[in-house]
Amino acid sequence: MELSSAIRERLASLEPKSVELLDESGRHAGHPGAAAGGSHFRLKIVSTRFAGCDPLARHRMVYAALGPLMQREVHALAIQALTPDEL
């Protein structure tokens, strides 16, 4: 399965209203994480599940949803996690 598809599949547990996932790995050529095979992504995710949570808690929810992907496949992940009201 393609990595971006695996990420989207795991993020489904957060019941997102929208997910924008951008693979920026090509911009990091020569970076140690890229050399080890890790990918770089930028994520904008909108979910009502983030309501009442501070940014750190939201990021932890995303990391928990991605689970083992954060250990190997994903080297860097820039996260913007919002509620629908924050758009």
CSV table of C-alpha atoms in Angstrom, one decimal:
chain,number,residue,atom,x,y,z
A,1,MET,CA,0.0,0.0,0.0
A,2,GLU,CA,1.3,3.5,-0.8
A,3,LEU,CA,2.4,5.4,2.2
A,4,SER,CA,0.0,8.4,1.7
A,5,SER,CA,-2.9,5.9,1.4
A,6,ALA,CA,-1.8,4.2,4.6
A,7,ILE,CA,-1.7,7.5,6.4
A,8,ARG,CA,-5.2,8.5,5.2
A,9,GLU,CA,-6.5,5.1,6.3
A,10,ARG,CA,-5.1,5.5,9.8
A,11,LEU,CA,-6.4,9.0,10.1
A,12,ALA,CA,-9.9,7.8,9.4
A,13,SER,CA,-10.1,6.9,13.1
A,14,LEU,CA,-10.2,10.6,13.9
A,15,GLU,CA,-13.4,11.0,11.8
A,16,PRO,CA,-12.0,13.8,9.7
A,17,LYS,CA,-14.2,16.2,7.8
A,18,SER,CA,-11.2,16.9,5.5
A,19,VAL,CA,-7.6,15.8,5.1
A,20,GLU,CA,-5.0,17.5,3.0
A,21,LEU,CA,-1.8,15.5,2.8
A,22,LEU,CA,1.2,16.8,0.9
A,23,ASP,CA,4.3,14.6,0.4
A,24,GLU,CA,7.3,17.0,0.7
A,25,SER,CA,9.9,14.2,0.6
A,26,GLY,CA,11.4,15.5,-2.7
A,27,ARG,CA,12.2,18.8,-1.0
A,28,HIS,CA,14.4,17.1,1.5
A,29,ALA,CA,16.8,15.2,-0.7
A,30,GLY,CA,20.1,14.7,1.0
A,31,HIS,CA,18.5,15.1,4.4
A,32,PRO,CA,19.6,12.3,6.9
A,33,GLY,CA,15.9,11.2,7.3
A,34,ALA,CA,15.4,11.0,3.6
A,35,ALA,CA,18.6,8.9,3.3
A,36,ALA,CA,17.3,6.5,5.8
A,37,GLY,CA,14.0,6.1,3.8
A,38,GLY,CA,11.8,8.3,6.0
A,39,SER,CA,9.3,10.5,4.3
A,40,HIS,CA,8.3,14.2,5.0
A,41,PHE,CA,4.7,15.2,5.0
A,42,ARG,CA,2.6,18.3,5.6
A,43,LEU,CA,-0.9,17.5,7.0
A,44,LYS,CA,-4.0,19.7,7.4
A,45,ILE,CA,-6.8,17.8,9.1
A,46,VAL,CA,-10.2,19.0,10.2
A,47,SER,CA,-12.2,17.0,12.8
A,48,THR,CA,-14.7,17.7,15.5
A,49,ARG,CA,-12.7,15.3,17.7
A,50,PHE,CA,-10.2,18.1,18.2
A,51,ALA,CA,-12.8,20.3,20.0
A,52,GLY,CA,-11.7,21.3,23.4
A,53,CYS,CA,-8.1,20.1,22.8
A,54,ASP,CA,-5.0,22.2,22.8
A,55,PRO,CA,-2.6,22.0,19.9
A,56,LEU,CA,-0.3,19.5,21.7
A,57,ALA,CA,-3.2,17.2,22.5
A,58,ARG,CA,-4.3,17.3,18.8
A,59,HIS,CA,-0.8,16.4,17.6
A,60,ARG,CA,-0.7,13.5,20.0
A,61,MET,CA,-4.0,12.3,18.7
A,62,VAL,CA,-2.6,12.4,15.1
A,63,TYR,CA,0.6,10.6,16.2
A,64,ALA,CA,-1.5,7.9,18.1
A,65,ALA,CA,-3.6,7.4,15.0
A,66,LEU,CA,-0.6,6.9,12.8
A,67,GLY,CA,1.0,4.5,15.3
A,68,PRO,CA,3.9,2.5,13.9
A,69,LEU,CA,4.1,4.6,10.7
A,70,MET,CA,5.8,7.3,12.8
A,71,GLN,CA,8.5,4.9,13.9
A,72,ARG,CA,9.8,4.0,10.4
A,73,GLU,CA,8.0,5.3,7.3
A,74,VAL,CA,7.4,8.9,8.4
A,75,HIS,CA,10.4,10.9,9.3
A,76,ALA,CA,8.8,14.3,9.6
A,77,LEU,CA,5.2,15.5,9.8
A,78,ALA,CA,4.1,19.1,9.9
A,79,ILE,CA,0.6,19.1,11.4
A,80,GLN,CA,-2.2,21.7,11.3
A,81,ALA,CA,-5.1,20.2,13.2
A,82,LEU,CA,-8.4,22.2,13.3
A,83,THR,CA,-12.0,21.9,14.2
A,84,PRO,CA,-14.6,22.8,11.6
A,85,ASP,CA,-15.3,26.0,13.5
A,86,GLU,CA,-11.7,27.1,13.1
A,87,LEU,CA,-11.8,27.2,9.3
